[in-house]
Amino acid sequence: MKKIVLLIIMSLFISCNAQEKKEVTQTSSATLPKTEAEWKAKLTPEQYEVLREKGTERPFTGEYWKHFEKGMYACAACNNPLFNSDAKFDSDCGWPSFDQAIKGSVKYHDDSSFGMERIEVTCAKCGGHLGHVFDDGPMETTGKRFCTNSVSIKFIPAKP
């Protein structure tokens, strides 16, 4: 009898934890809740690693590292407008760099991973990891450097 009661209690505990984990996953996706299976189906493996698992692409390899056309950069996962091309600058850090984000387009989070204290930047719409922001950008503008993974953004050219 004790074994049956113990099994029932354990199964209730496991099912409650599973439900709680599902709710956290959906609310952590900002205002665009998707399951991880839906994100995996939508994104390339590299985009999934960066946007959903907070990975980082190798420096000096991204499509937008040395890209300076006029237009706008949006989230590769949800198309949320993030950066205007006027905010992009050449930082020689190996990733696309911007001195400011479009107002309300990103969220900031303390990040103490890898023994460093940084500020993570995520898409305000879908919660996708974009990169980090640092205080070593151009002093003549904002002084900020949004160090952004190319795979987390997509470029939309300005209309002629």
Short mmCIF file of N, CA and C in Angstrom, two decimals:
data_model
loop_
_atom_site.label_atom_id
_atom_site.label_comp_id
_atom_site.label_asym_id
_atom_site.label_seq_id
_atom_site.Cartn_x
_atom_site.Cartn_y
_atom_site.Cartn_z
N MET A 1 0.83 -1.19 0.00
CA MET A 1 0.00 0.00 0.00
C MET A 1 0.87 1.26 0.00
N LYS A 2 1.95 1.24 0.82
CA LYS A 2 2.84 2.40 0.87
C LYS A 2 3.49 2.64 -0.48
N LYS A 3 3.81 1.55 -1.20
CA LYS A 3 4.45 1.68 -2.50
C LYS A 3 3.49 2.35 -3.50
N ILE A 4 2.22 1.99 -3.44
CA ILE A 4 1.23 2.56 -4.35
C ILE A 4 1.07 4.06 -4.07
N VAL A 5 0.95 4.43 -2.81
CA VAL A 5 0.82 5.84 -2.44
C VAL A 5 2.06 6.62 -2.89
N LEU A 6 3.22 6.04 -2.67
CA LEU A 6 4.46 6.68 -3.07
C LEU A 6 4.52 6.86 -4.59
N LEU A 7 4.09 5.86 -5.35
CA LEU A 7 4.07 5.96 -6.81
C LEU A 7 3.10 7.04 -7.27
N ILE A 8 1.95 7.14 -6.64
CA ILE A 8 0.97 8.16 -7.00
C ILE A 8 1.53 9.55 -6.73
N ILE A 9 2.16 9.74 -5.58
CA ILE A 9 2.74 11.03 -5.24
C ILE A 9 3.84 11.40 -6.22
N MET A 10 4.68 10.44 -6.56
CA MET A 10 5.76 10.70 -7.51
C MET A 10 5.22 11.06 -8.89
N SER A 11 4.20 10.35 -9.34
CA SER A 11 3.65 10.65 -10.66
C SER A 11 2.99 12.03 -10.69
N LEU A 12 2.33 12.43 -9.59
CA LEU A 12 1.76 13.77 -9.51
C LEU A 12 2.85 14.83 -9.55
N PHE A 13 3.92 14.59 -8.81
CA PHE A 13 5.04 15.52 -8.79
C PHE A 13 5.65 15.68 -10.18
N ILE A 14 5.87 14.58 -10.88
CA ILE A 14 6.46 14.62 -12.22
C ILE A 14 5.53 15.33 -13.19
N SER A 15 4.24 15.05 -13.14
CA SER A 15 3.31 15.70 -14.07
C SER A 15 3.19 17.20 -13.78
N CYS A 16 3.26 17.60 -12.52
CA CYS A 16 3.21 19.02 -12.18
C CYS A 16 4.46 19.73 -12.69
N ASN A 17 5.62 19.11 -12.54
CA ASN A 17 6.85 19.71 -13.04
C ASN A 17 6.84 19.82 -14.56
N ALA A 18 6.33 18.84 -15.24
CA ALA A 18 6.27 18.88 -16.71
C ALA A 18 5.36 20.01 -17.17
N GLN A 19 4.22 20.18 -16.51
CA GLN A 19 3.30 21.26 -16.86
C GLN A 19 3.95 22.61 -16.61
N GLU A 20 4.65 22.76 -15.48
CA GLU A 20 5.30 24.02 -15.16
C GLU A 20 6.37 24.35 -16.20
N LYS A 21 7.14 23.37 -16.63
CA LYS A 21 8.18 23.59 -17.62
C LYS A 21 7.59 24.04 -18.95
N LYS A 22 6.48 23.46 -19.37
CA LYS A 22 5.84 23.84 -20.63
C LYS A 22 5.39 25.30 -20.57
N GLU A 23 4.81 25.71 -19.45
CA GLU A 23 4.35 27.09 -19.32
C GLU A 23 5.52 28.06 -19.37
N VAL A 24 6.62 27.74 -18.73
CA VAL A 24 7.79 28.61 -18.74
C VAL A 24 8.32 28.76 -20.16
N THR A 25 8.40 27.67 -20.92
CA THR A 25 8.90 27.73 -22.29
C THR A 25 8.05 28.68 -23.11
N GLN A 26 6.75 28.61 -22.97
CA GLN A 26 5.89 29.46 -23.79
C GLN A 26 5.94 30.91 -23.36
N THR A 27 6.02 31.21 -22.08
CA THR A 27 6.06 32.61 -21.67
C THR A 27 7.44 33.21 -21.88
N SER A 28 8.50 32.39 -21.96
CA SER A 28 9.82 32.95 -22.18
C SER A 28 10.01 33.39 -23.63
N SER A 29 9.09 33.09 -24.50
CA SER A 29 9.18 33.49 -25.90
C SER A 29 8.57 34.87 -26.14
N ALA A 30 8.62 35.73 -25.15
CA ALA A 30 8.10 37.10 -25.24
C ALA A 30 6.64 37.07 -25.68
N THR A 31 6.29 37.79 -26.73
CA THR A 31 4.89 37.87 -27.13
C THR A 31 4.55 36.93 -28.28
N LEU A 32 5.49 36.09 -28.69
CA LEU A 32 5.26 35.18 -29.80
C LEU A 32 5.55 33.75 -29.34
N PRO A 33 4.63 33.14 -28.59
CA PRO A 33 4.90 31.80 -28.06
C PRO A 33 4.89 30.73 -29.15
N LYS A 34 5.92 29.94 -29.16
CA LYS A 34 6.02 28.78 -30.05
C LYS A 34 6.68 27.67 -29.25
N THR A 35 6.41 26.45 -29.62
CA THR A 35 7.11 25.35 -28.99
C THR A 35 8.50 25.25 -29.61
N GLU A 36 9.39 24.58 -28.93
CA GLU A 36 10.74 24.41 -29.48
C GLU A 36 10.69 23.60 -30.78
N ALA A 37 9.75 22.68 -30.90
CA ALA A 37 9.60 21.92 -32.15
C ALA A 37 9.20 22.85 -33.30
N GLU A 38 8.33 23.82 -33.03
CA GLU A 38 7.94 24.79 -34.07
C GLU A 38 9.14 25.66 -34.47
N TRP A 39 9.95 26.08 -33.49
CA TRP A 39 11.13 26.88 -33.81
C TRP A 39 12.11 26.06 -34.64
N LYS A 40 12.32 24.79 -34.28
CA LYS A 40 13.25 23.94 -35.04
C LYS A 40 12.79 23.76 -36.48
N ALA A 41 11.49 23.68 -36.69
CA ALA A 41 10.96 23.52 -38.04
C ALA A 41 11.10 24.81 -38.85
N LYS A 42 11.03 25.95 -38.20
CA LYS A 42 11.08 27.25 -38.88
C LYS A 42 12.50 27.72 -39.18
N LEU A 43 13.44 27.46 -38.28
CA LEU A 43 14.79 28.01 -38.37
C LEU A 43 15.79 27.00 -38.92
N THR A 44 16.88 27.51 -39.51
CA THR A 44 17.98 26.62 -39.90
C THR A 44 18.65 26.14 -38.61
N PRO A 45 19.42 25.06 -38.67
CA PRO A 45 20.11 24.60 -37.46
C PRO A 45 21.00 25.68 -36.82
N GLU A 46 21.71 26.47 -37.63
CA GLU A 46 22.55 27.53 -37.09
C GLU A 46 21.71 28.64 -36.45
N GLN A 47 20.60 29.02 -37.10
CA GLN A 47 19.72 30.03 -36.52
C GLN A 47 19.14 29.52 -35.20
N TYR A 48 18.73 28.25 -35.17
CA TYR A 48 18.16 27.70 -33.94
C TYR A 48 19.18 27.75 -32.81
N GLU A 49 20.42 27.36 -33.11
CA GLU A 49 21.47 27.36 -32.08
C GLU A 49 21.67 28.76 -31.50
N VAL A 50 21.70 29.78 -32.36
CA VAL A 50 21.94 31.14 -31.89
C VAL A 50 20.68 31.74 -31.26
N LEU A 51 19.58 31.74 -31.99
CA LEU A 51 18.36 32.41 -31.53
C LEU A 51 17.68 31.74 -30.34
N ARG A 52 17.67 30.42 -30.31
CA ARG A 52 16.93 29.71 -29.25
C ARG A 52 17.83 29.15 -28.15
N GLU A 53 19.11 28.85 -28.48
CA GLU A 53 20.00 28.25 -27.48
C GLU A 53 21.11 29.20 -27.06
N LYS A 54 21.02 30.46 -27.48
CA LYS A 54 21.96 31.52 -27.09
C LYS A 54 23.38 31.24 -27.54
N GLY A 55 23.51 30.65 -28.72
CA GLY A 55 24.83 30.38 -29.28
C GLY A 55 25.42 31.64 -29.89
N THR A 56 26.63 31.48 -30.43
CA THR A 56 27.32 32.59 -31.09
C THR A 56 27.97 32.07 -32.36
N GLU A 57 27.75 32.77 -33.47
CA GLU A 57 28.42 32.37 -34.70
C GLU A 57 29.90 32.77 -34.62
N ARG A 58 30.71 32.12 -35.42
CA ARG A 58 32.14 32.44 -35.43
C ARG A 58 32.35 33.86 -35.93
N PRO A 59 33.29 34.59 -35.33
CA PRO A 59 33.54 35.97 -35.78
C PRO A 59 34.09 36.00 -37.20
N PHE A 60 33.84 37.11 -37.88
CA PHE A 60 34.34 37.38 -39.23
C PHE A 60 33.78 36.42 -40.28
N THR A 61 32.67 35.76 -40.00
CA THR A 61 32.10 34.80 -40.95
C THR A 61 30.66 35.13 -41.35
N GLY A 62 29.99 35.97 -40.61
CA GLY A 62 28.57 36.24 -40.84
C GLY A 62 28.31 37.06 -42.09
N GLU A 63 27.16 36.84 -42.66
CA GLU A 63 26.74 37.51 -43.88
C GLU A 63 26.73 39.03 -43.77
N TYR A 64 26.41 39.57 -42.59
CA TYR A 64 26.24 41.02 -42.44
C TYR A 64 27.40 41.71 -41.74
N TRP A 65 28.49 41.01 -41.50
CA TRP A 65 29.63 41.60 -40.80
C TRP A 65 30.13 42.85 -41.51
N LYS A 66 30.35 42.79 -42.81
CA LYS A 66 30.84 43.93 -43.60
C LYS A 66 29.78 44.38 -44.61
N HIS A 67 28.55 44.47 -44.18
CA HIS A 67 27.42 44.82 -45.04
C HIS A 67 26.94 46.22 -44.67
N PHE A 68 26.93 47.15 -45.64
CA PHE A 68 26.59 48.53 -45.32
C PHE A 68 25.61 49.16 -46.30
N GLU A 69 24.68 48.39 -46.82
CA GLU A 69 23.64 48.94 -47.69
C GLU A 69 22.58 49.65 -46.86
N LYS A 70 21.83 50.52 -47.49
CA LYS A 70 20.74 51.23 -46.82
C LYS A 70 19.53 50.31 -46.69
N GLY A 71 18.93 50.31 -45.52
CA GLY A 71 17.75 49.49 -45.28
C GLY A 71 17.54 49.29 -43.79
N MET A 72 17.01 48.14 -43.46
CA MET A 72 16.66 47.83 -42.09
C MET A 72 16.97 46.36 -41.82
N TYR A 73 17.33 46.06 -40.57
CA TYR A 73 17.62 44.69 -40.16
C TYR A 73 16.49 44.24 -39.23
N ALA A 74 15.94 43.06 -39.53
CA ALA A 74 14.83 42.52 -38.75
C ALA A 74 15.25 41.20 -38.13
N CYS A 75 14.50 40.74 -37.15
CA CYS A 75 14.74 39.45 -36.52
C CYS A 75 14.53 38.35 -37.56
N ALA A 76 15.48 37.44 -37.66
CA ALA A 76 15.39 36.35 -38.63
C ALA A 76 14.30 35.35 -38.25
N ALA A 77 13.87 35.34 -36.99
CA ALA A 77 12.85 34.40 -36.56
C ALA A 77 11.43 34.92 -36.74
N CYS A 78 11.23 36.22 -36.51
CA CYS A 78 9.85 36.73 -36.49
C CYS A 78 9.63 38.01 -37.30
N ASN A 79 10.65 38.50 -37.98
CA ASN A 79 10.55 39.71 -38.81
C ASN A 79 10.37 41.01 -38.03
N ASN A 80 10.56 41.02 -36.73
CA ASN A 80 10.45 42.23 -35.94
C ASN A 80 11.57 43.20 -36.35
N PRO A 81 11.26 44.44 -36.76
CA PRO A 81 12.30 45.42 -37.10
C PRO A 81 13.18 45.71 -35.87
N LEU A 82 14.51 45.59 -36.04
CA LEU A 82 15.44 45.73 -34.92
C LEU A 82 16.37 46.93 -35.03
N PHE A 83 17.03 47.07 -36.19
CA PHE A 83 18.05 48.10 -36.37
C PHE A 83 17.89 48.76 -37.74
N ASN A 84 18.06 50.07 -37.78
CA ASN A 84 18.14 50.78 -39.06
C ASN A 84 19.59 50.75 -39.52
N SER A 85 19.80 50.71 -40.83
CA SER A 85 21.17 50.65 -41.35
C SER A 85 21.99 51.88 -40.96
N ASP A 86 21.34 53.02 -40.69
CA ASP A 86 22.06 54.22 -40.25
C ASP A 86 22.75 54.00 -38.90
N ALA A 87 22.30 53.03 -38.12
CA ALA A 87 22.89 52.75 -36.81
C ALA A 87 24.05 51.76 -36.91
N LYS A 88 24.31 51.20 -38.09
CA LYS A 88 25.37 50.21 -38.27
C LYS A 88 26.71 50.89 -38.43
N PHE A 89 27.75 50.33 -37.82
CA PHE A 89 29.09 50.88 -37.97
C PHE A 89 30.11 49.74 -38.00
N ASP A 90 31.28 50.04 -38.50
CA ASP A 90 32.36 49.06 -38.63
C ASP A 90 33.16 49.05 -37.34
N SER A 91 32.97 48.01 -36.53
CA SER A 91 33.66 47.94 -35.24
C SER A 91 34.89 47.04 -35.27
N ASP A 92 35.07 46.29 -36.34
CA ASP A 92 36.18 45.33 -36.46
C ASP A 92 36.16 44.27 -35.37
N CYS A 93 34.99 44.00 -34.79
CA CYS A 93 34.90 42.96 -33.76
C CYS A 93 34.57 41.59 -34.36
N GLY A 94 34.17 41.58 -35.63
CA GLY A 94 33.86 40.31 -36.28
C GLY A 94 32.39 40.00 -36.42
N TRP A 95 31.53 40.85 -35.85
CA TRP A 95 30.09 40.68 -35.94
C TRP A 95 29.46 42.01 -36.36
N PRO A 96 28.26 41.98 -36.93
CA PRO A 96 27.59 43.24 -37.23
C PRO A 96 27.40 44.05 -35.95
N SER A 97 27.67 45.35 -36.04
CA SER A 97 27.57 46.22 -34.86
C SER A 97 26.68 47.42 -35.16
N PHE A 98 25.86 47.74 -34.20
CA PHE A 98 24.93 48.87 -34.30
C PHE A 98 25.07 49.72 -33.05
N ASP A 99 24.86 51.03 -33.18
CA ASP A 99 24.97 51.87 -31.98
C ASP A 99 23.64 52.10 -31.29
N GLN A 100 22.55 51.67 -31.92
CA GLN A 100 21.24 51.74 -31.25
C GLN A 100 20.25 50.82 -31.93
N ALA A 101 19.30 50.34 -31.15
CA ALA A 101 18.21 49.52 -31.66
C ALA A 101 16.99 50.41 -31.86
N ILE A 102 16.07 49.96 -32.69
CA ILE A 102 14.80 50.66 -32.86
C ILE A 102 14.07 50.60 -31.52
N LYS A 103 13.54 51.72 -31.10
CA LYS A 103 12.90 51.82 -29.78
C LYS A 103 11.86 50.72 -29.58
N GLY A 104 11.97 50.00 -28.47
CA GLY A 104 11.01 48.95 -28.10
C GLY A 104 11.20 47.63 -28.82
N SER A 105 12.22 47.52 -29.68
CA SER A 105 12.39 46.31 -30.48
C SER A 105 13.18 45.20 -29.78
N VAL A 106 13.93 45.56 -28.75
CA VAL A 106 14.76 44.58 -28.06
C VAL A 106 14.54 44.64 -26.56
N LYS A 107 14.96 43.57 -25.90
CA LYS A 107 14.95 43.52 -24.43
C LYS A 107 16.35 43.22 -23.96
N TYR A 108 16.65 43.62 -22.74
CA TYR A 108 17.98 43.47 -22.16
C TYR A 108 17.92 42.55 -20.95
N HIS A 109 18.95 41.70 -20.82
CA HIS A 109 19.00 40.73 -19.73
C HIS A 109 20.43 40.63 -19.20
N ASP A 110 20.58 40.59 -17.88
CA ASP A 110 21.90 40.34 -17.31
C ASP A 110 22.37 38.96 -17.73
N ASP A 111 23.63 38.84 -18.11
CA ASP A 111 24.19 37.57 -18.56
C ASP A 111 25.54 37.38 -17.89
N SER A 112 25.63 36.42 -16.98
CA SER A 112 26.90 36.14 -16.29
C SER A 112 27.49 34.81 -16.74
N SER A 113 27.12 34.36 -17.94
CA SER A 113 27.66 33.09 -18.45
C SER A 113 29.15 33.24 -18.77
N PHE A 114 29.84 32.13 -18.76
CA PHE A 114 31.26 32.06 -19.10
C PHE A 114 32.12 32.95 -18.20
N GLY A 115 31.67 33.22 -16.99
CA GLY A 115 32.44 34.01 -16.04
C GLY A 115 32.54 35.49 -16.38
N MET A 116 31.68 35.97 -17.26
CA MET A 116 31.69 37.38 -17.67
C MET A 116 30.38 38.04 -17.25
N GLU A 117 30.43 39.34 -17.04
CA GLU A 117 29.22 40.12 -16.78
C GLU A 117 28.92 40.91 -18.04
N ARG A 118 27.81 40.55 -18.72
CA ARG A 118 27.43 41.20 -19.97
C ARG A 118 25.94 41.48 -19.95
N ILE A 119 25.49 42.21 -20.96
CA ILE A 119 24.06 42.46 -21.15
C ILE A 119 23.65 41.76 -22.44
N GLU A 120 22.80 40.75 -22.31
CA GLU A 120 22.28 40.03 -23.47
C GLU A 120 21.16 40.86 -24.09
N VAL A 121 21.06 40.81 -25.42
CA VAL A 121 20.01 41.50 -26.16
C VAL A 121 19.16 40.43 -26.85
N THR A 122 17.84 40.49 -26.64
CA THR A 122 16.91 39.56 -27.28
C THR A 122 15.83 40.34 -28.03
N CYS A 123 15.22 39.69 -28.98
CA CYS A 123 14.11 40.27 -29.72
C CYS A 123 12.92 40.45 -28.77
N ALA A 124 12.33 41.63 -28.76
CA ALA A 124 11.20 41.90 -27.87
C ALA A 124 9.94 41.14 -28.29
N LYS A 125 9.87 40.72 -29.56
CA LYS A 125 8.67 40.03 -30.05
C LYS A 125 8.72 38.52 -29.81
N CYS A 126 9.85 37.88 -30.13
CA CYS A 126 9.90 36.41 -30.03
C CYS A 126 10.87 35.90 -28.97
N GLY A 127 11.66 36.78 -28.39
CA GLY A 127 12.60 36.36 -27.35
C GLY A 127 13.89 35.76 -27.89
N GLY A 128 14.10 35.81 -29.20
CA GLY A 128 15.30 35.23 -29.80
C GLY A 128 16.56 35.97 -29.38
N HIS A 129 17.64 35.21 -29.11
CA HIS A 129 18.93 35.78 -28.74
C HIS A 129 19.56 36.44 -29.95
N LEU A 130 19.93 37.71 -29.81
CA LEU A 130 20.55 38.46 -30.90
C LEU A 130 22.05 38.61 -30.69
N GLY A 131 22.46 38.83 -29.46
CA GLY A 131 23.86 39.06 -29.13
C GLY A 131 23.96 39.77 -27.80
N HIS A 132 24.90 40.73 -27.71
CA HIS A 132 25.12 41.48 -26.47
C HIS A 132 25.35 42.94 -26.81
N VAL A 133 25.16 43.80 -25.81
CA VAL A 133 25.43 45.23 -25.99
C VAL A 133 26.55 45.61 -25.03
N PHE A 134 27.48 46.43 -25.54
CA PHE A 134 28.64 46.87 -24.78
C PHE A 134 28.74 48.39 -24.81
N ASP A 135 29.49 48.95 -23.88
CA ASP A 135 29.65 50.41 -23.79
C ASP A 135 30.91 50.89 -24.49
N ASP A 136 31.31 50.24 -25.57
CA ASP A 136 32.52 50.65 -26.30
C ASP A 136 32.22 51.03 -27.74
N GLY A 137 31.02 51.53 -27.97
CA GLY A 137 30.63 51.98 -29.31
C GLY A 137 31.08 53.40 -29.57
N PRO A 138 30.67 53.96 -30.70
CA PRO A 138 31.10 55.31 -31.07
C PRO A 138 30.61 56.36 -30.07
N MET A 139 31.55 57.09 -29.49
CA MET A 139 31.21 58.10 -28.49
C MET A 139 30.47 59.29 -29.10
N GLU A 140 30.64 59.52 -30.41
CA GLU A 140 29.95 60.64 -31.05
C GLU A 140 28.46 60.37 -31.25
N THR A 141 28.04 59.13 -31.03
CA THR A 141 26.60 58.81 -31.12
C THR A 141 26.12 58.38 -29.74
N THR A 142 25.94 57.07 -29.54
CA THR A 142 25.38 56.58 -28.27
C THR A 142 26.41 55.98 -27.33
N GLY A 143 27.59 55.63 -27.85
CA GLY A 143 28.59 54.95 -27.03
C GLY A 143 28.30 53.46 -26.88
N LYS A 144 27.25 52.98 -27.51
CA LYS A 144 26.85 51.57 -27.40
C LYS A 144 27.31 50.79 -28.63
N ARG A 145 27.57 49.51 -28.42
CA ARG A 145 27.87 48.58 -29.53
C ARG A 145 27.01 47.35 -29.34
N PHE A 146 25.97 47.25 -30.16
CA PHE A 146 25.13 46.06 -30.19
C PHE A 146 25.85 45.05 -31.07
N CYS A 147 26.52 44.11 -30.46
CA CYS A 147 27.28 43.07 -31.16
C CYS A 147 26.30 41.94 -31.48
N THR A 148 25.97 41.79 -32.76
CA THR A 148 24.83 41.00 -33.18
C THR A 148 25.25 39.86 -34.10
N ASN A 149 24.69 38.69 -33.90
CA ASN A 149 24.95 37.56 -34.78
C ASN A 149 24.22 37.76 -36.12
N SER A 150 24.95 37.56 -37.23
CA SER A 150 24.32 37.71 -38.56
C SER A 150 23.15 36.75 -38.74
N VAL A 151 23.27 35.52 -38.22
CA VAL A 151 22.19 34.55 -38.44
C VAL A 151 20.92 34.90 -37.67
N SER A 152 21.01 35.81 -36.71
CA SER A 152 19.82 36.18 -35.95
C SER A 152 19.06 37.34 -36.59
N ILE A 153 19.62 37.91 -37.66
CA ILE A 153 18.96 39.04 -38.32
C ILE A 153 18.85 38.78 -39.83
N LYS A 154 18.00 39.57 -40.47
CA LYS A 154 17.94 39.54 -41.93
C LYS A 154 17.79 40.98 -42.42
N PHE A 155 18.38 41.25 -43.56
CA PHE A 155 18.40 42.60 -44.11
C PHE A 155 17.24 42.82 -45.06
N ILE A 156 16.59 43.96 -44.91
CA ILE A 156 15.51 44.37 -45.81
C ILE A 156 15.97 45.67 -46.47
N PRO A 157 16.29 45.64 -47.77
CA PRO A 157 16.81 46.84 -48.44
C PRO A 157 15.80 47.99 -48.45
N ALA A 158 16.34 49.21 -48.43
CA ALA A 158 15.49 50.40 -48.54
C ALA A 158 14.88 50.44 -49.93
N LYS A 159 13.67 50.93 -50.01
CA LYS A 159 13.02 51.05 -51.33
C LYS A 159 13.61 52.25 -52.05
N PRO A 160 13.90 52.10 -53.35
CA PRO A 160 14.52 53.19 -54.11
C PRO A 160 13.61 54.40 -54.25
#
